[in-house]
């Protein structure tokens, strides 16, 4: 299932890396190399402390700003947390929800991820909902079951008419930061499964419009093959997004064959 209407979204997840000064110079350099692309969207998710200082440069470059996490409550006694109202105030259009490091290092549950997704939609911030199986789950043939469970908890409860309000990131846990990338075929199979799930839960128009990103050791030398798959609409990039020339090359992927 595929259409060419989905604008590719090339997203950098900086995790807990780079100083504000390094980030400012990264953005200037990236803009110098890639300009403001009209046929693809460039997104950067820096640490929370960088959102305000980067806002102006990101807007001027035409890049989208994203938070890496959020809390679902508007305000309250939640020491160390950041609300979507606060995130929205910084000019963020997106928020990453349920990244595997949040799930596996910080113990975030599927239920929390559902609350975050719903709250982001209420605040007009586009959630990038991350899902993906562990290696033992893949080896046990449970990939689809895991994706179904994570989609159900993360997205089932929301109402969605505009497909641009939601992004899904398929990130097999075994491929994140490991140098092991899913083959384009493995990624395509998972993406097609996600799109079918979206069609059942919402409708075909929504399913055809929602962008599904692949994440897991995306690099300059594998991005073109991944982006050639009909249901891969972009990339969520960790390690390779920290070097400006490497991320610029990823942004400048070329899509040889896109079926459909
Ligand atoms: C990520 O952090 O979302 C990610 C995919 O990391 P990496 O590209 O380093 O595997």
PDB file of C-alpha atoms and ligand atoms in Angstrom:
ATOM      1  CA  UNK A   1       0.000   0.000   0.000  1.00  0.00           C
ATOM      2  CA  UNK A   2       1.549   3.312  -0.935  1.00  0.00           C
ATOM      3  CA  UNK A   3       1.010   6.801  -2.205  1.00  0.00           C
ATOM      4  CA  UNK A   4       3.407   9.577  -3.076  1.00  0.00           C
ATOM      5  CA  UNK A   5       1.532  12.206  -1.104  1.00  0.00           C
ATOM      6  CA  UNK A   6       3.417  11.745   2.131  1.00  0.00           C
ATOM      7  CA  UNK A   7       6.187  14.316   2.565  1.00  0.00           C
ATOM      8  CA  UNK A   8       9.298  12.487   3.775  1.00  0.00           C
ATOM      9  CA  UNK A   9      10.229  13.390   7.336  1.00  0.00           C
ATOM     10  CA  UNK A  10      13.929  13.171   8.187  1.00  0.00           C
ATOM     11  CA  UNK A  11      14.278  13.434  11.945  1.00  0.00           C
ATOM     12  CA  UNK A  12      17.332  13.795  14.182  1.00  0.00           C
ATOM     13  CA  UNK A  13      17.012  12.502  17.725  1.00  0.00           C
ATOM     14  CA  UNK A  14      19.949  14.045  19.541  1.00  0.00           C
ATOM     15  CA  UNK A  15      19.165  12.304  22.837  1.00  0.00           C
ATOM     16  CA  UNK A  16      21.445  13.751  25.592  1.00  0.00           C
ATOM     17  CA  UNK A  17      24.113  15.097  23.252  1.00  0.00           C
ATOM     18  CA  UNK A  18      25.548  18.446  22.083  1.00  0.00           C
ATOM     19  CA  UNK A  19      25.852  21.778  23.890  1.00  0.00           C
ATOM     20  CA  UNK A  20      23.650  24.707  22.900  1.00  0.00           C
ATOM     21  CA  UNK A  21      26.611  26.329  21.117  1.00  0.00           C
ATOM     22  CA  UNK A  22      27.303  23.122  19.181  1.00  0.00           C
ATOM     23  CA  UNK A  23      23.629  22.821  18.315  1.00  0.00           C
ATOM     24  CA  UNK A  24      23.443  26.397  16.995  1.00  0.00           C
ATOM     25  CA  UNK A  25      26.426  25.866  14.756  1.00  0.00           C
ATOM     26  CA  UNK A  26      25.064  22.468  13.623  1.00  0.00           C
ATOM     27  CA  UNK A  27      21.835  24.074  12.462  1.00  0.00           C
ATOM     28  CA  UNK A  28      23.637  26.864  10.605  1.00  0.00           C
ATOM     29  CA  UNK A  29      25.874  24.327   8.858  1.00  0.00           C
ATOM     30  CA  UNK A  30      23.003  21.968   8.050  1.00  0.00           C
ATOM     31  CA  UNK A  31      21.057  24.856   6.541  1.00  0.00           C
ATOM     32  CA  UNK A  32      24.100  25.830   4.505  1.00  0.00           C
ATOM     33  CA  UNK A  33      24.316  22.292   3.088  1.00  0.00           C
ATOM     34  CA  UNK A  34      20.664  21.339   2.539  1.00  0.00           C
ATOM     35  CA  UNK A  35      18.976  24.746   2.334  1.00  0.00           C
ATOM     36  CA  UNK A  36      15.258  24.658   3.065  1.00  0.00           C
ATOM     37  CA  UNK A  37      14.079  21.590   1.163  1.00  0.00           C
ATOM     38  CA  UNK A  38      10.598  21.881  -0.295  1.00  0.00           C
ATOM     39  CA  UNK A  39      10.055  18.181  -0.942  1.00  0.00           C
ATOM     40  CA  UNK A  40      11.007  16.836   2.487  1.00  0.00           C
ATOM     41  CA  UNK A  41      10.757  17.946   6.087  1.00  0.00           C
ATOM     42  CA  UNK A  42      13.787  18.254   8.347  1.00  0.00           C
ATOM     43  CA  UNK A  43      13.210  17.785  12.070  1.00  0.00           C
ATOM     44  CA  UNK A  44      15.533  18.091  15.039  1.00  0.00           C
ATOM     45  CA  UNK A  45      14.740  16.829  18.530  1.00  0.00           C
ATOM     46  CA  UNK A  46      17.341  18.345  20.867  1.00  0.00           C
ATOM     47  CA  UNK A  47      17.368  18.135  24.672  1.00  0.00           C
ATOM     48  CA  UNK A  48      14.689  20.229  26.441  1.00  0.00           C
ATOM     49  CA  UNK A  49      17.196  22.927  27.478  1.00  0.00           C
ATOM     50  CA  UNK A  50      17.963  23.633  23.808  1.00  0.00           C
ATOM     51  CA  UNK A  51      14.402  24.204  22.599  1.00  0.00           C
ATOM     52  CA  UNK A  52      14.130  27.920  23.357  1.00  0.00           C
ATOM     53  CA  UNK A  53      17.666  28.833  22.264  1.00  0.00           C
ATOM     54  CA  UNK A  54      17.212  26.994  18.944  1.00  0.00           C
ATOM     55  CA  UNK A  55      13.711  28.195  18.137  1.00  0.00           C
ATOM     56  CA  UNK A  56      14.678  31.202  16.013  1.00  0.00           C
ATOM     57  CA  UNK A  57      17.383  29.483  13.978  1.00  0.00           C
ATOM     58  CA  UNK A  58      15.122  26.482  13.347  1.00  0.00           C
ATOM     59  CA  UNK A  59      12.284  28.708  12.134  1.00  0.00           C
ATOM     60  CA  UNK A  60      14.620  30.720   9.911  1.00  0.00           C
ATOM     61  CA  UNK A  61      15.982  27.509   8.369  1.00  0.00           C
ATOM     62  CA  UNK A  62      12.500  26.084   7.850  1.00  0.00           C
ATOM     63  CA  UNK A  63      13.279  23.057  10.040  1.00  0.00           C
ATOM     64  CA  UNK A  64      10.832  21.546  12.527  1.00  0.00           C
ATOM     65  CA  UNK A  65      11.537  21.440  16.225  1.00  0.00           C
ATOM     66  CA  UNK A  66      10.593  18.445  18.354  1.00  0.00           C
ATOM     67  CA  UNK A  67      10.783  17.551  22.030  1.00  0.00           C
ATOM     68  CA  UNK A  68      12.074  14.094  22.965  1.00  0.00           C
ATOM     69  CA  UNK A  69       9.485  13.390  25.649  1.00  0.00           C
ATOM     70  CA  UNK A  70       6.610  14.983  27.558  1.00  0.00           C
ATOM     71  CA  UNK A  71       4.289  14.568  30.495  1.00  0.00           C
ATOM     72  CA  UNK A  72       0.580  14.232  29.805  1.00  0.00           C
ATOM     73  CA  UNK A  73      -0.641  16.545  32.600  1.00  0.00           C
ATOM     74  CA  UNK A  74      -0.848  20.302  31.976  1.00  0.00           C
ATOM     75  CA  UNK A  75       0.900  21.186  35.231  1.00  0.00           C
ATOM     76  CA  UNK A  76       1.395  19.853  38.715  1.00  0.00           C
ATOM     77  CA  UNK A  77       3.749  18.316  41.216  1.00  0.00           C
ATOM     78  CA  UNK A  78       5.790  16.247  38.766  1.00  0.00           C
ATOM     79  CA  UNK A  79       9.393  17.121  39.545  1.00  0.00           C
ATOM     80  CA  UNK A  80      11.639  16.884  36.513  1.00  0.00           C
ATOM     81  CA  UNK A  81       8.806  16.622  34.005  1.00  0.00           C
ATOM     82  CA  UNK A  82       7.847  18.989  31.173  1.00  0.00           C
ATOM     83  CA  UNK A  83       4.250  19.503  30.040  1.00  0.00           C
ATOM     84  CA  UNK A  84       2.937  19.802  26.524  1.00  0.00           C
ATOM     85  CA  UNK A  85       1.835  23.382  27.222  1.00  0.00           C
ATOM     86  CA  UNK A  86       5.473  24.202  27.963  1.00  0.00           C
ATOM     87  CA  UNK A  87       6.686  22.289  24.941  1.00  0.00           C
ATOM     88  CA  UNK A  88       4.186  24.021  22.678  1.00  0.00           C
ATOM     89  CA  UNK A  89       5.332  27.407  24.029  1.00  0.00           C
ATOM     90  CA  UNK A  90       8.845  26.746  22.734  1.00  0.00           C
ATOM     91  CA  UNK A  91       7.556  26.436  19.187  1.00  0.00           C
ATOM     92  CA  UNK A  92       7.746  22.645  18.992  1.00  0.00           C
ATOM     93  CA  UNK A  93       5.551  21.100  16.365  1.00  0.00           C
ATOM     94  CA  UNK A  94       6.402  17.522  17.366  1.00  0.00           C
ATOM     95  CA  UNK A  95       7.115  15.380  20.393  1.00  0.00           C
ATOM     96  CA  UNK A  96       8.691  11.915  20.457  1.00  0.00           C
ATOM     97  CA  UNK A  97       6.590   9.558  22.549  1.00  0.00           C
ATOM     98  CA  UNK A  98       7.540   6.097  23.780  1.00  0.00           C
ATOM     99  CA  UNK A  99      11.101   5.980  22.479  1.00  0.00           C
ATOM    100  CA  UNK A 100      12.583   2.589  23.329  1.00  0.00           C
ATOM    101  CA  UNK A 101      15.054   4.222  25.734  1.00  0.00           C
ATOM    102  CA  UNK A 102      12.080   5.692  27.622  1.00  0.00           C
ATOM    103  CA  UNK A 103      10.401   2.305  27.653  1.00  0.00           C
ATOM    104  CA  UNK A 104      13.391   0.173  28.562  1.00  0.00           C
ATOM    105  CA  UNK A 105      15.682   2.437  30.623  1.00  0.00           C
ATOM    106  CA  UNK A 106      13.016   4.535  32.354  1.00  0.00           C
ATOM    107  CA  UNK A 107      10.287   1.905  32.560  1.00  0.00           C
ATOM    108  CA  UNK A 108       7.566   3.772  30.664  1.00  0.00           C
ATOM    109  CA  UNK A 109       4.498   1.622  30.194  1.00  0.00           C
ATOM    110  CA  UNK A 110       2.316   1.246  27.126  1.00  0.00           C
ATOM    111  CA  UNK A 111      -0.447   2.959  29.103  1.00  0.00           C
ATOM    112  CA  UNK A 112       1.678   6.050  29.791  1.00  0.00           C
ATOM    113  CA  UNK A 113       2.533   6.260  26.124  1.00  0.00           C
ATOM    114  CA  UNK A 114      -1.172   6.250  25.292  1.00  0.00           C
ATOM    115  CA  UNK A 115      -1.742   9.133  27.723  1.00  0.00           C
ATOM    116  CA  UNK A 116       1.126  11.104  26.199  1.00  0.00           C
ATOM    117  CA  UNK A 117      -0.124  10.549  22.646  1.00  0.00           C
ATOM    118  CA  UNK A 118      -3.633  11.678  23.542  1.00  0.00           C
ATOM    119  CA  UNK A 119      -2.340  14.733  25.430  1.00  0.00           C
ATOM    120  CA  UNK A 120      -0.070  15.757  22.541  1.00  0.00           C
ATOM    121  CA  UNK A 121      -3.012  15.662  20.150  1.00  0.00           C
ATOM    122  CA  UNK A 122      -5.106  17.780  22.532  1.00  0.00           C
ATOM    123  CA  UNK A 123      -2.308  20.373  22.624  1.00  0.00           C
ATOM    124  CA  UNK A 124      -1.837  20.421  18.864  1.00  0.00           C
ATOM    125  CA  UNK A 125       1.645  18.903  19.087  1.00  0.00           C
ATOM    126  CA  UNK A 126       2.201  16.025  16.665  1.00  0.00           C
ATOM    127  CA  UNK A 127       3.215  12.856  18.527  1.00  0.00           C
ATOM    128  CA  UNK A 128       5.886  10.667  16.945  1.00  0.00           C
ATOM    129  CA  UNK A 129       4.859   7.387  18.530  1.00  0.00           C
ATOM    130  CA  UNK A 130       7.737   4.908  18.674  1.00  0.00           C
ATOM    131  CA  UNK A 131       7.090   1.189  18.538  1.00  0.00           C
ATOM    132  CA  UNK A 132       9.315  -1.806  17.971  1.00  0.00           C
ATOM    133  CA  UNK A 133      10.127  -5.314  19.057  1.00  0.00           C
ATOM    134  CA  UNK A 134      13.109  -6.688  20.961  1.00  0.00           C
ATOM    135  CA  UNK A 135      15.362  -9.271  19.330  1.00  0.00           C
ATOM    136  CA  UNK A 136      13.943 -12.172  21.362  1.00  0.00           C
ATOM    137  CA  UNK A 137      10.436 -11.129  20.326  1.00  0.00           C
ATOM    138  CA  UNK A 138      11.430 -11.074  16.645  1.00  0.00           C
ATOM    139  CA  UNK A 139      13.151 -14.449  16.956  1.00  0.00           C
ATOM    140  CA  UNK A 140      10.048 -15.900  18.608  1.00  0.00           C
ATOM    141  CA  UNK A 141       7.915 -14.686  15.690  1.00  0.00           C
ATOM    142  CA  UNK A 142       6.146 -12.132  17.906  1.00  0.00           C
ATOM    143  CA  UNK A 143       6.953  -8.945  15.970  1.00  0.00           C
ATOM    144  CA  UNK A 144       3.416  -8.274  14.762  1.00  0.00           C
ATOM    145  CA  UNK A 145       1.924  -9.128  18.131  1.00  0.00           C
ATOM    146  CA  UNK A 146       4.237  -6.632  19.860  1.00  0.00           C
ATOM    147  CA  UNK A 147       3.512  -3.918  17.295  1.00  0.00           C
ATOM    148  CA  UNK A 148      -0.229  -4.552  17.609  1.00  0.00           C
ATOM    149  CA  UNK A 149      -0.036  -4.294  21.403  1.00  0.00           C
ATOM    150  CA  UNK A 150       2.000  -1.077  21.291  1.00  0.00           C
ATOM    151  CA  UNK A 151      -0.245   0.492  18.636  1.00  0.00           C
ATOM    152  CA  UNK A 152      -3.363  -0.441  20.561  1.00  0.00           C
ATOM    153  CA  UNK A 153      -2.062   1.085  23.781  1.00  0.00           C
ATOM    154  CA  UNK A 154      -0.470   4.095  22.123  1.00  0.00           C
ATOM    155  CA  UNK A 155      -2.945   5.093  19.450  1.00  0.00           C
ATOM    156  CA  UNK A 156      -6.193   3.105  19.686  1.00  0.00           C
ATOM    157  CA  UNK A 157      -7.963   5.632  21.923  1.00  0.00           C
ATOM    158  CA  UNK A 158      -7.300   8.790  19.936  1.00  0.00           C
ATOM    159  CA  UNK A 159      -9.579  10.354  17.396  1.00  0.00           C
ATOM    160  CA  UNK A 160      -7.864  11.362  14.189  1.00  0.00           C
ATOM    161  CA  UNK A 161      -9.190  12.888  11.003  1.00  0.00           C
ATOM    162  CA  UNK A 162      -6.056  14.632   9.764  1.00  0.00           C
ATOM    163  CA  UNK A 163      -3.247  12.134   9.111  1.00  0.00           C
ATOM    164  CA  UNK A 164      -0.689  14.919   9.483  1.00  0.00           C
ATOM    165  CA  UNK A 165      -1.439  15.015  13.205  1.00  0.00           C
ATOM    166  CA  UNK A 166       0.249  11.660  13.858  1.00  0.00           C
ATOM    167  CA  UNK A 167       3.595  10.076  13.008  1.00  0.00           C
ATOM    168  CA  UNK A 168       4.576   6.496  13.840  1.00  0.00           C
ATOM    169  CA  UNK A 169       8.221   5.476  14.126  1.00  0.00           C
ATOM    170  CA  UNK A 170       9.006   1.790  13.724  1.00  0.00           C
ATOM    171  CA  UNK A 171      12.237   1.246  15.618  1.00  0.00           C
ATOM    172  CA  UNK A 172      13.212  -2.370  16.226  1.00  0.00           C
ATOM    173  CA  UNK A 173      14.956  -2.270  19.593  1.00  0.00           C
ATOM    174  CA  UNK A 174      17.730  -4.557  18.351  1.00  0.00           C
ATOM    175  CA  UNK A 175      18.664  -2.009  15.668  1.00  0.00           C
ATOM    176  CA  UNK A 176      18.845   1.125  17.844  1.00  0.00           C
ATOM    177  CA  UNK A 177      22.401   2.268  18.426  1.00  0.00           C
ATOM    178  CA  UNK A 178      23.745  -1.189  17.602  1.00  0.00           C
ATOM    179  CA  UNK A 179      24.894  -0.701  14.027  1.00  0.00           C
ATOM    180  CA  UNK A 180      22.469  -3.481  13.007  1.00  0.00           C
ATOM    181  CA  UNK A 181      19.887  -2.157  10.593  1.00  0.00           C
ATOM    182  CA  UNK A 182      16.714  -3.975   9.665  1.00  0.00           C
ATOM    183  CA  UNK A 183      16.937  -4.959   6.024  1.00  0.00           C
ATOM    184  CA  UNK A 184      14.774  -2.768   3.785  1.00  0.00           C
ATOM    185  CA  UNK A 185      12.528  -5.826   3.385  1.00  0.00           C
ATOM    186  CA  UNK A 186      12.145  -6.390   7.140  1.00  0.00           C
ATOM    187  CA  UNK A 187      11.396  -2.714   7.666  1.00  0.00           C
ATOM    188  CA  UNK A 188       8.911  -2.620   4.786  1.00  0.00           C
ATOM    189  CA  UNK A 189       7.038  -5.638   6.178  1.00  0.00           C
ATOM    190  CA  UNK A 190       6.676  -3.981   9.573  1.00  0.00           C
ATOM    191  CA  UNK A 191       5.639  -0.659   8.022  1.00  0.00           C
ATOM    192  CA  UNK A 192       3.023  -2.337   5.837  1.00  0.00           C
ATOM    193  CA  UNK A 193       1.660  -4.062   8.938  1.00  0.00           C
ATOM    194  CA  UNK A 194       1.420  -0.710  10.757  1.00  0.00           C
ATOM    195  CA  UNK A 195      -0.357   0.883   7.810  1.00  0.00           C
ATOM    196  CA  UNK A 196      -2.864  -1.962   7.672  1.00  0.00           C
ATOM    197  CA  UNK A 197      -3.492  -1.561  11.400  1.00  0.00           C
ATOM    198  CA  UNK A 198      -4.099   2.178  10.884  1.00  0.00           C
ATOM    199  CA  UNK A 199      -6.538   1.443   8.059  1.00  0.00           C
ATOM    200  CA  UNK A 200      -8.512  -0.888  10.324  1.00  0.00           C
ATOM    201  CA  UNK A 201      -8.470   1.473  13.306  1.00  0.00           C
ATOM    202  CA  UNK A 202      -9.147   4.696  11.366  1.00  0.00           C
ATOM    203  CA  UNK A 203      -9.746   4.491   7.628  1.00  0.00           C
ATOM    204  CA  UNK A 204      -7.819   4.104   4.416  1.00  0.00           C
ATOM    205  CA  UNK A 205      -7.360   7.844   3.877  1.00  0.00           C
ATOM    206  CA  UNK A 206      -5.857   8.303   7.333  1.00  0.00           C
ATOM    207  CA  UNK A 207      -3.691   5.206   6.918  1.00  0.00           C
ATOM    208  CA  UNK A 208      -2.412   6.427   3.557  1.00  0.00           C
ATOM    209  CA  UNK A 209      -1.583   9.844   4.983  1.00  0.00           C
ATOM    210  CA  UNK A 210       0.137   8.979   8.271  1.00  0.00           C
ATOM    211  CA  UNK A 211       3.905   9.014   7.944  1.00  0.00           C
ATOM    212  CA  UNK A 212       5.710   5.947   9.231  1.00  0.00           C
ATOM    213  CA  UNK A 213       9.404   6.499   9.943  1.00  0.00           C
ATOM    214  CA  UNK A 214      12.050   3.825  10.236  1.00  0.00           C
ATOM    215  CA  UNK A 215      14.622   4.129  13.019  1.00  0.00           C
ATOM    216  CA  UNK A 216      17.549   1.902  13.918  1.00  0.00           C
ATOM    217  CA  UNK A 217      21.107   2.579  12.763  1.00  0.00           C
ATOM    218  CA  UNK A 218      20.087   4.646   9.744  1.00  0.00           C
ATOM    219  CA  UNK A 219      23.273   5.881   8.075  1.00  0.00           C
ATOM    220  CA  UNK A 220      24.254   7.732   4.915  1.00  0.00           C
ATOM    221  CA  UNK A 221      25.018   4.404   3.230  1.00  0.00           C
ATOM    222  CA  UNK A 222      21.698   2.669   3.939  1.00  0.00           C
ATOM    223  CA  UNK A 223      19.197   5.512   3.831  1.00  0.00           C
ATOM    224  CA  UNK A 224      18.570   5.355   0.072  1.00  0.00           C
ATOM    225  CA  UNK A 225      17.667   1.653   0.161  1.00  0.00           C
ATOM    226  CA  UNK A 226      15.382   2.133   3.140  1.00  0.00           C
ATOM    227  CA  UNK A 227      13.674   5.159   1.601  1.00  0.00           C
ATOM    228  CA  UNK A 228      13.070   3.202  -1.612  1.00  0.00           C
ATOM    229  CA  UNK A 229      10.515   1.066   0.248  1.00  0.00           C
ATOM    230  CA  UNK A 230       6.923   2.078  -0.464  1.00  0.00           C
ATOM    231  CA  UNK A 231       5.800   2.363   3.169  1.00  0.00           C
ATOM    232  CA  UNK A 232       8.904   4.029   4.596  1.00  0.00           C
ATOM    233  CA  UNK A 233       8.198   7.741   4.803  1.00  0.00           C
ATOM    234  CA  UNK A 234      11.249   8.980   6.627  1.00  0.00           C
ATOM    235  CA  UNK A 235      13.824   8.177   9.249  1.00  0.00           C
ATOM    236  CA  UNK A 236      14.352   8.758  12.948  1.00  0.00           C
ATOM    237  CA  UNK A 237      18.098   8.983  13.328  1.00  0.00           C
ATOM    238  CA  UNK A 238      20.138   8.839  16.524  1.00  0.00           C
ATOM    239  CA  UNK A 239      23.915   8.348  16.230  1.00  0.00           C
ATOM    240  CA  UNK A 240      24.258   9.434  12.615  1.00  0.00           C
ATOM    241  CA  UNK A 241      22.384  12.680  13.311  1.00  0.00           C
ATOM    242  CA  UNK A 242      25.170  14.023  15.526  1.00  0.00           C
ATOM    243  CA  UNK A 243      27.584  14.720  12.657  1.00  0.00           C
ATOM    244  CA  UNK A 244      26.275  17.428  10.409  1.00  0.00           C
ATOM    245  CA  UNK A 245      27.654  16.009   7.161  1.00  0.00           C
ATOM    246  CA  UNK A 246      26.262  12.597   7.940  1.00  0.00           C
ATOM    247  CA  UNK A 247      22.791  13.904   8.813  1.00  0.00           C
ATOM    248  CA  UNK A 248      22.850  16.212   5.774  1.00  0.00           C
ATOM    249  CA  UNK A 249      23.477  13.195   3.525  1.00  0.00           C
ATOM    250  CA  UNK A 250      20.590  11.378   5.195  1.00  0.00           C
ATOM    251  CA  UNK A 251      18.344  14.390   4.585  1.00  0.00           C
ATOM    252  CA  UNK A 252      19.501  14.389   0.974  1.00  0.00           C
ATOM    253  CA  UNK A 253      18.549  10.745   0.354  1.00  0.00           C
ATOM    254  CA  UNK A 254      17.653   9.835  -3.171  1.00  0.00           C
ATOM    255  CA  UNK A 255      14.686   7.617  -3.762  1.00  0.00           C
ATOM    256  CA  UNK A 256      15.414   5.422  -6.706  1.00  0.00           C
ATOM    257  CA  UNK A 257      12.315   3.260  -6.997  1.00  0.00           C
ATOM    258  CA  UNK A 258       9.178   4.010  -5.040  1.00  0.00           C
ATOM    259  CA  UNK A 259       6.447   1.627  -6.026  1.00  0.00           C
ATOM    260  CA  UNK A 260       2.922   2.835  -6.149  1.00  0.00           C
TER     261      UNK A 260
HETATM  262  C1  LIG B   1      17.021   6.442  17.850  1.00  0.00           C
HETATM  263  O1  LIG B   1      17.552   6.856  18.850  1.00  0.00           O
HETATM  264  O2  LIG B   1      15.807   6.648  17.651  1.00  0.00           O
HETATM  265  C2  LIG B   1      17.840   5.678  16.920  1.00  0.00           C
HETATM  266  C3  LIG B   1      17.256   5.068  15.916  1.00  0.00           C
HETATM  267  O3  LIG B   1      19.178   5.632  17.171  1.00  0.00           O
HETATM  268  P1  LIG B   1      20.322   5.096  16.138  1.00  0.00           P
HETATM  269  O4  LIG B   1      20.077   5.793  14.826  1.00  0.00           O
HETATM  270  O5  LIG B   1      21.607   5.502  16.772  1.00  0.00           O
HETATM  271  O6  LIG B   1      20.141   3.627  16.012  1.00  0.00           O
END
